[in-house]
Short mmCIF file of C-alpha atoms in Angstrom, two decimals:
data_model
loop_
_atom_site.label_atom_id
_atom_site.label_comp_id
_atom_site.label_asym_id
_atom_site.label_seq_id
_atom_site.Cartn_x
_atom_site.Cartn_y
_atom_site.Cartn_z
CA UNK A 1205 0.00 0.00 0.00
CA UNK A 1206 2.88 2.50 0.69
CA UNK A 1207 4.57 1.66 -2.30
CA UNK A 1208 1.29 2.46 -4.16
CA UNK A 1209 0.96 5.80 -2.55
CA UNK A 1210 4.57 6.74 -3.10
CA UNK A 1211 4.25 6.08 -7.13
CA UNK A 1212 1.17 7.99 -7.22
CA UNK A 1213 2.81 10.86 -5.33
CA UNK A 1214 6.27 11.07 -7.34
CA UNK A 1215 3.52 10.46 -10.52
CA UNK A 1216 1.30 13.49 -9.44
CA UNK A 1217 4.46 15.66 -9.07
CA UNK A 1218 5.72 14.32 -12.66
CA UNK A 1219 2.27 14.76 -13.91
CA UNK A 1220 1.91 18.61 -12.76
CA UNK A 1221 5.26 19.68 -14.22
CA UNK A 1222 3.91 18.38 -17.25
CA UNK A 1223 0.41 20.47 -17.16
CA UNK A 1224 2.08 23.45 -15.64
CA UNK A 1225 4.69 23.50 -18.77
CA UNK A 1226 7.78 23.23 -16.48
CA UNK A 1227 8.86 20.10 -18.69
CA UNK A 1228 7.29 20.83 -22.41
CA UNK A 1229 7.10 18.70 -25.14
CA UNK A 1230 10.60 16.99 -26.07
CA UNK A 1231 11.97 17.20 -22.46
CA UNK A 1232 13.43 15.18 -20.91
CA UNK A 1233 11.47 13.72 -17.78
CA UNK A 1234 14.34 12.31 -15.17
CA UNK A 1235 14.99 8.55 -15.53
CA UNK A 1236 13.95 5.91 -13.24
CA UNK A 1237 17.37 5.26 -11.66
CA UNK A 1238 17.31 9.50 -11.18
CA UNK A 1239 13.70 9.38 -9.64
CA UNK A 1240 15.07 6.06 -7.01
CA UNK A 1241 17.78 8.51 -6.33
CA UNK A 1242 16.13 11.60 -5.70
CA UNK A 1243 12.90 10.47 -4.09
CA UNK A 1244 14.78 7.44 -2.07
CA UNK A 1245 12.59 4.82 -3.79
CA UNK A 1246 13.42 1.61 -5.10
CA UNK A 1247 13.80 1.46 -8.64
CA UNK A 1248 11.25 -0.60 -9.77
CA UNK A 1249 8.75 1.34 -7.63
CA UNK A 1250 10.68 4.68 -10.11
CA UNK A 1251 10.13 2.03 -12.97
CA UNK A 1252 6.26 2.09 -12.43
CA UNK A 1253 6.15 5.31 -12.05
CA UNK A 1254 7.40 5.87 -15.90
CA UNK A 1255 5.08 3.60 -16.58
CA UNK A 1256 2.31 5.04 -15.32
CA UNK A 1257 2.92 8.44 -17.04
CA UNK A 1258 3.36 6.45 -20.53
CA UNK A 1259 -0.13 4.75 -20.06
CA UNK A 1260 -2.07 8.06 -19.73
CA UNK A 1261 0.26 8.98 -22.73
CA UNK A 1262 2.04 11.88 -21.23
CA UNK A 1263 5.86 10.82 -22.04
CA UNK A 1264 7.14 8.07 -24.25
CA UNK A 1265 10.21 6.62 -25.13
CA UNK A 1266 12.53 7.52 -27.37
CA UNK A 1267 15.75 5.04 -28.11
CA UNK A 1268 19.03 6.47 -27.12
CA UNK A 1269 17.78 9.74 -25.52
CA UNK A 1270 15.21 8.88 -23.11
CA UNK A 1271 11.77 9.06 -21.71
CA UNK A 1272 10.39 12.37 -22.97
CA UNK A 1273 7.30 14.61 -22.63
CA UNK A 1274 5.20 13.53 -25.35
CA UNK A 1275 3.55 16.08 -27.80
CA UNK A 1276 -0.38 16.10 -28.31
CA UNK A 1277 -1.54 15.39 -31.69
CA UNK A 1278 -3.10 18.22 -33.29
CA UNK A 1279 -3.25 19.94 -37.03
CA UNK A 1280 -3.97 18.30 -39.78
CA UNK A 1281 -7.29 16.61 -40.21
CA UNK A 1282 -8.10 12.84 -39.56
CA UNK A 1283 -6.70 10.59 -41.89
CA UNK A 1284 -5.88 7.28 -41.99
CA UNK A 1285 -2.08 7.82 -41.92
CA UNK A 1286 -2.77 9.79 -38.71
CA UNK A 1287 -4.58 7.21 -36.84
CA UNK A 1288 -1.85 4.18 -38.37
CA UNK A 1289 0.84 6.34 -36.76
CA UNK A 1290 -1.43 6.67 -33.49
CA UNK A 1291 -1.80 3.61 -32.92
CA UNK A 1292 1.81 2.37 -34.03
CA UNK A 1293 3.12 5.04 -31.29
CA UNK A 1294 0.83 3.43 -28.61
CA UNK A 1295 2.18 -0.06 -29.54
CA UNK A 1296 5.58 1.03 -28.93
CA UNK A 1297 5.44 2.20 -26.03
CA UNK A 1298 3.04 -0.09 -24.53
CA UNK A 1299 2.93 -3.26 -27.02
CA UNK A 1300 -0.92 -4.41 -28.53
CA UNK A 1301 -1.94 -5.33 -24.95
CA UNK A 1302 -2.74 -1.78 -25.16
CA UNK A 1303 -4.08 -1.03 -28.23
CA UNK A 1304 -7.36 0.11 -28.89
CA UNK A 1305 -9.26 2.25 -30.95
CA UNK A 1306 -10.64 4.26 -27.74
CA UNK A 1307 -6.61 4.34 -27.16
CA UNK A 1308 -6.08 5.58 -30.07
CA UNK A 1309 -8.79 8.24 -30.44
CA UNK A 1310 -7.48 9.67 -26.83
CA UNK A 1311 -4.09 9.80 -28.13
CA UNK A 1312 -5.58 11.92 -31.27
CA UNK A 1313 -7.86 13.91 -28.99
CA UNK A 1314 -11.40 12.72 -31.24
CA UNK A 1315 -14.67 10.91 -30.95
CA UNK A 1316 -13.63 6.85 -30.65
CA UNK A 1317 -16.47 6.67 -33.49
CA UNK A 1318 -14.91 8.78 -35.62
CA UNK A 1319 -11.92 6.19 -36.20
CA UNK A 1320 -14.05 4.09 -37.65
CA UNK A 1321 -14.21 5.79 -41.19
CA UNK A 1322 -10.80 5.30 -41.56
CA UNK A 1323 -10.20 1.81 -40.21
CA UNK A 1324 -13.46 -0.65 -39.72
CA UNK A 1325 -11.85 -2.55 -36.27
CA UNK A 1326 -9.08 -3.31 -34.51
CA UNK A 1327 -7.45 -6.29 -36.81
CA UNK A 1328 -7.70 -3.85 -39.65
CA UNK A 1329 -5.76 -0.97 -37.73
CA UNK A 1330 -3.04 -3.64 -36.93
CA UNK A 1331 -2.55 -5.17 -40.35
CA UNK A 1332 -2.23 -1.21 -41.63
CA UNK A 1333 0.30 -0.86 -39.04
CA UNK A 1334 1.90 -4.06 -40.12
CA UNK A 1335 2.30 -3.05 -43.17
CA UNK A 1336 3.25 0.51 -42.45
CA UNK A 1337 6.35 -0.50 -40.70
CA UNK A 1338 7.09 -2.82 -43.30
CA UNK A 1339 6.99 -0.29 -45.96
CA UNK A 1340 9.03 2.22 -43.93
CA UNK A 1341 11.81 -0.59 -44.64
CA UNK A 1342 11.98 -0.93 -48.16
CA UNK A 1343 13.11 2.55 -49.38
CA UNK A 1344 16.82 2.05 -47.18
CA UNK A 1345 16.89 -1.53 -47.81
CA UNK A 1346 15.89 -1.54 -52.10
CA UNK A 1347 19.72 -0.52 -53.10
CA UNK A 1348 21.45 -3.61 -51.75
CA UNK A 1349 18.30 -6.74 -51.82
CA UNK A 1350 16.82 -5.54 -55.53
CA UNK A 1351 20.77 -5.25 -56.68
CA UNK A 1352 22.41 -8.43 -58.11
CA UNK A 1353 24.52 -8.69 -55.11
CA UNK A 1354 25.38 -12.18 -53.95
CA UNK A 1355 22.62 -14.60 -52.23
CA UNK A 1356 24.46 -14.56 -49.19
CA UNK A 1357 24.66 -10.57 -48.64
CA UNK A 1358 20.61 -10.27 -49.50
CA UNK A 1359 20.23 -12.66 -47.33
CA UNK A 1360 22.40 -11.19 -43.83
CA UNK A 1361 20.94 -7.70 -45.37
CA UNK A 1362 17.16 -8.96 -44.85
CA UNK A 1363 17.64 -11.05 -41.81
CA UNK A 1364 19.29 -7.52 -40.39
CA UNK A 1365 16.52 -5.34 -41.77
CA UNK A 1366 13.81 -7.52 -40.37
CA UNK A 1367 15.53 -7.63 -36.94
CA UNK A 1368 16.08 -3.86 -36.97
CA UNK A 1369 12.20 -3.47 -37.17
CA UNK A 1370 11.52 -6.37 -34.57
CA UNK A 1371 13.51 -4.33 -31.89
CA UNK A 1372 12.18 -1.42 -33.19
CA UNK A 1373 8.69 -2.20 -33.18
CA UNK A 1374 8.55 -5.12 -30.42
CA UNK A 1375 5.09 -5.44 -31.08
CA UNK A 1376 5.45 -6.29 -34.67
CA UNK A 1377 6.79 -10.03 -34.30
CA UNK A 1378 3.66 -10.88 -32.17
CA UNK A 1379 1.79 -9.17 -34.73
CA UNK A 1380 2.80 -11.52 -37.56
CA UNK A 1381 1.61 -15.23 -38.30
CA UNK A 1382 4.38 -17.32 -40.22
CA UNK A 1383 1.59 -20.02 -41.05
CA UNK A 1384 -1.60 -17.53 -41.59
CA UNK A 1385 0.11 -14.77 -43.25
CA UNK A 1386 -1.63 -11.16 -43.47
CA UNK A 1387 -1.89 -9.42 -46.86
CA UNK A 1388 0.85 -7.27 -46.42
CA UNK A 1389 2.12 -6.01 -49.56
CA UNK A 1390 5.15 -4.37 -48.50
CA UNK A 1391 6.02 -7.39 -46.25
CA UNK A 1392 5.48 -9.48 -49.56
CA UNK A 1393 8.28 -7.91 -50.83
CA UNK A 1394 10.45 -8.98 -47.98
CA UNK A 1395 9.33 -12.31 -49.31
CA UNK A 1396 10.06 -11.66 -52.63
CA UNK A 1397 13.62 -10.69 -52.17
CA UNK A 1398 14.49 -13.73 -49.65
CA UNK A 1399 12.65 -16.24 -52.65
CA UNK A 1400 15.17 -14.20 -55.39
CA UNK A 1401 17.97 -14.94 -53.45
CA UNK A 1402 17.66 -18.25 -52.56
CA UNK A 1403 16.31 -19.22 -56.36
CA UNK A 1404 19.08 -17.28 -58.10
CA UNK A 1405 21.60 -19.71 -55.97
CA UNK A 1406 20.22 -22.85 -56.81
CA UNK A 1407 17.64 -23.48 -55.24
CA UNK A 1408 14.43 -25.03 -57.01
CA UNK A 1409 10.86 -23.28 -56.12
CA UNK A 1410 9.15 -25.33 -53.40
CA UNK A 1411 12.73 -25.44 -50.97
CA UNK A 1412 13.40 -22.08 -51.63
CA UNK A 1413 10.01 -21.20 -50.34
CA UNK A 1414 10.65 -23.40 -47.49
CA UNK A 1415 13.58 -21.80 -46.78
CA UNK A 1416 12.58 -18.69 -47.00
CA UNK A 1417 9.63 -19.18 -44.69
CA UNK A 1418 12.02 -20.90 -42.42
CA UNK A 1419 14.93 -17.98 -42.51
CA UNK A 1420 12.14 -15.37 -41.51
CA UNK A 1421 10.55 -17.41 -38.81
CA UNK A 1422 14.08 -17.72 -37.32
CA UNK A 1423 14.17 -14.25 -36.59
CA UNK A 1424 10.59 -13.53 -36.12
CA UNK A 1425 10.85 -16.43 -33.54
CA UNK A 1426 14.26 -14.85 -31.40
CA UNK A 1427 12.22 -11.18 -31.32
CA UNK A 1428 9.20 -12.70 -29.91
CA UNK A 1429 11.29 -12.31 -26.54
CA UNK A 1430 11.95 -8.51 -27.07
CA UNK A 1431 8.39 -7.19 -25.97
CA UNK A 1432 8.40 -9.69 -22.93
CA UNK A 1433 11.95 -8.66 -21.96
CA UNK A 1434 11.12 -4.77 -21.85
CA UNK A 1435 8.00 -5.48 -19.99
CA UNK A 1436 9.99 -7.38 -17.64
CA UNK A 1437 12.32 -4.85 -17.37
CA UNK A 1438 9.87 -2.31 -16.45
CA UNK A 1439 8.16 -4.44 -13.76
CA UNK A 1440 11.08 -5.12 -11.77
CA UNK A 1441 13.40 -2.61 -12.26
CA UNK A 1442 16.36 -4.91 -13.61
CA UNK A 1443 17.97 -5.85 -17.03
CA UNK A 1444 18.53 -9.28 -17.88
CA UNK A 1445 22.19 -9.26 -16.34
CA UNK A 1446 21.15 -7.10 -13.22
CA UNK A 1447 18.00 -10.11 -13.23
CA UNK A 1448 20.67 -13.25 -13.53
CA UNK A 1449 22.62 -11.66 -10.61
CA UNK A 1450 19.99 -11.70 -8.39
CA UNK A 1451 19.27 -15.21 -9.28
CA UNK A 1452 22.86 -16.17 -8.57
CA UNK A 1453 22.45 -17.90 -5.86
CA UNK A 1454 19.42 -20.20 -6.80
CA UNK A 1455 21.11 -21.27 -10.09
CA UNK A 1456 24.19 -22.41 -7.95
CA UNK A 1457 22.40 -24.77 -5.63
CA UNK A 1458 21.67 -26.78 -8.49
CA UNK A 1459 24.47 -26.16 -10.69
CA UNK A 1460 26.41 -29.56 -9.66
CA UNK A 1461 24.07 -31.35 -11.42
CA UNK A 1462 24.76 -29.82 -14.75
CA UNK A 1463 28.45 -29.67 -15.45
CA UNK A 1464 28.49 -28.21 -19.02
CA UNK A 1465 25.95 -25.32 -17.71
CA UNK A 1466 28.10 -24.51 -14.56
CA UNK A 1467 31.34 -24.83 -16.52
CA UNK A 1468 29.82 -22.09 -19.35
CA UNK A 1469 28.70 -20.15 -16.51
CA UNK A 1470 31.78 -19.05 -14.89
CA UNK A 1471 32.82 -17.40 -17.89
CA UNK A 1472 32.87 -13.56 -17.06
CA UNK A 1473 32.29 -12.10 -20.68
CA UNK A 1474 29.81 -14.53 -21.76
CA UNK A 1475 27.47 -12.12 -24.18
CA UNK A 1476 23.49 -13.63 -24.04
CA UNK A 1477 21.89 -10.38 -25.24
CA UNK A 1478 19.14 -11.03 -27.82
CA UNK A 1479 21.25 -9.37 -30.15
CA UNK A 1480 24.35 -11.79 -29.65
CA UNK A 1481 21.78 -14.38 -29.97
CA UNK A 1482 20.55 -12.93 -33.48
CA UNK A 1483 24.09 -13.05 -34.56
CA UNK A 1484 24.87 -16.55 -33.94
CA UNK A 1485 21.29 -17.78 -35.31
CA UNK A 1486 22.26 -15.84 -38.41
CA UNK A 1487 25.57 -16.73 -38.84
CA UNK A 1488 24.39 -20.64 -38.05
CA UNK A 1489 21.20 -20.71 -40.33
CA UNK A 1490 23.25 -18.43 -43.56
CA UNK A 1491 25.86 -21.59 -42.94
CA UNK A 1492 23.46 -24.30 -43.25
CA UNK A 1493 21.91 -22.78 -46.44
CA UNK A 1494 25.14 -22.51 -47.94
CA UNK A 1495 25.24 -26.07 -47.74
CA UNK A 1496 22.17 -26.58 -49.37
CA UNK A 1497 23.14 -24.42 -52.07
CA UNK A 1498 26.23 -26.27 -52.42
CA UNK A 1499 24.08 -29.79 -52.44
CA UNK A 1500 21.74 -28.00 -55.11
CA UNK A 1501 24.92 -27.14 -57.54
CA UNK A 1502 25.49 -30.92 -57.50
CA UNK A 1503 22.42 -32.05 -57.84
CA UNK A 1504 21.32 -33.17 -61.32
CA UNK A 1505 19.03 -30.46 -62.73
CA UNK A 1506 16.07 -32.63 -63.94
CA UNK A 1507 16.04 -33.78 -60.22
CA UNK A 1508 15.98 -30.27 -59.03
CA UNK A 1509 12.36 -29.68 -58.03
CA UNK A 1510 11.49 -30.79 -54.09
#
């Protein structure tokens, strides 16, 4: 109960600067390790805090500077662009847990009903956003994947792109079916330049398409951990290495029994970021279809078609 009266006390103070103008939009508001200094809090009680100001969408995020004051949305009249861009901004910050087209509408300052001649519903408004993000992609990425660079580069180039987005956007790789896809044009052409790639090496139609479905799931499947991890983050305060630490001395009391975990875990510089991950799934999948590719080369051509 304390706890909860403290983060709605540092929140109303946070909250007042913001109505009174002393932080505008663009500032700065102070972190949560300044706020657990400052106010003598813990720092997942400053974490909530943050929190709560980016639910009533008074700050938000912004990677590599900070949480800032967030700006209201005003000017130009309702469009669907505007309310795609809403609602991509509220998954950002808050993932599709907290996406809704009342959310949305508050975030634009209109009617909840007047949404609806722009998008029909909800799965609508997330497919446009889908493919929104997807086309923000293809302008940077068209100069090396539509070039006749080699499979291999289009291929690292892609995975890279894709992953960019996914930690970008965490809500994106929950937003994606690899076995239902959504009619996504401009994620179609992230299709279309994996299947180039892979056919231009070798490899006949149907395993190409495999393959390709298989080299995007890969990294679709190691992002579906970045939403939960910043959530997690949030809740308690604690990065994954500050989180491992704490668990340091529950791991060890059954370490004995695994000698090939204990013996990988005294090493001091061991990197198990999602991002290291990415890398060695990349590195280890690009491997494997160069392999293939090889196995295609010597592979008969009338027997080149499964």
């Amino acid at each position: 109960m304390k706890q909860n009266t403290t983060t709605r006390r540092i929140a109303d103070r946070l909250r007042e600067q913001i109505r009174r103008g002393a932080l505008g939009p663009g500032d700065r508001v102070p972190s949560a390790r300044q706020i657990a200094r400052d106010d003598g809090v813990a720092l997942a009680t400053a974490m909530k805090v943050l929190t709560q100001l980016q639910r009533e969408r008074l700050v938000r995020v912004v990677p590599g500077v900070g949480t800032v004051v967030r700006a209201r949305e005003d000017g130009p009249e309702l469009s669907r662009e505007r309310v795609v861009r809403a609602a991509i901004a509220i998954a950002d910050d808050e993932g599709l847990a907290a996406l809704s087209m009342r959310a949305v509408a508050t975030e634009l300052g209109v009617a909840t009903m007047s949404l609806y001649r722009h998008v029909p519903g909800k799965d609508e408004l997330v497919l446009a956003m889908v493919d929104a993000v997807m086309n923000d992609s293809l302008a940077p990425a068209r100069p090396v994947l539509a070039q006749q660079a080699g499979w291999r580069a289009r291929l690292e180039r892609l995975a890279r792109l894709q992953w960019e987005l996914y930690t970008r956007h965490p809500w994106l790789a929950p937003a994606l079916s690899m076995t239902r896809p959504q009619l996504s044009v401009s994620g179609m052409q992230h299709t279309e330049w994996a299947l180039a790639a892979l056919i231009e090496a070798g490899f006949p139609p149907a395993p190409a398409m495999r393959t390709c479905v298989a080299f995007m799931a890969h990294v679709r499947g190691l992002a579906m951990s970045v939403e939960p991890e910043r959530e997690a983050e949030r809740d308690t305060g604690m990065n994954s290495e500050e989180w491992m630490a704490a668990q340091e001395q529950r791991f060890a009391a059954v370490m004995p029994r695994f000698p090939r975990l204990a013996q990988v875990s005294e090493i001091a510089d061991l990197d198990m970021s999602l991002d290291a991950l990415f890398e060695c799934g990349l590195a280890c999948f690009l491997a494997g279809v160069e392999v293939q590719v090889r196995a295609c080369a010597a592979e008969p051509p009338g027997r080149r078609s499964t």
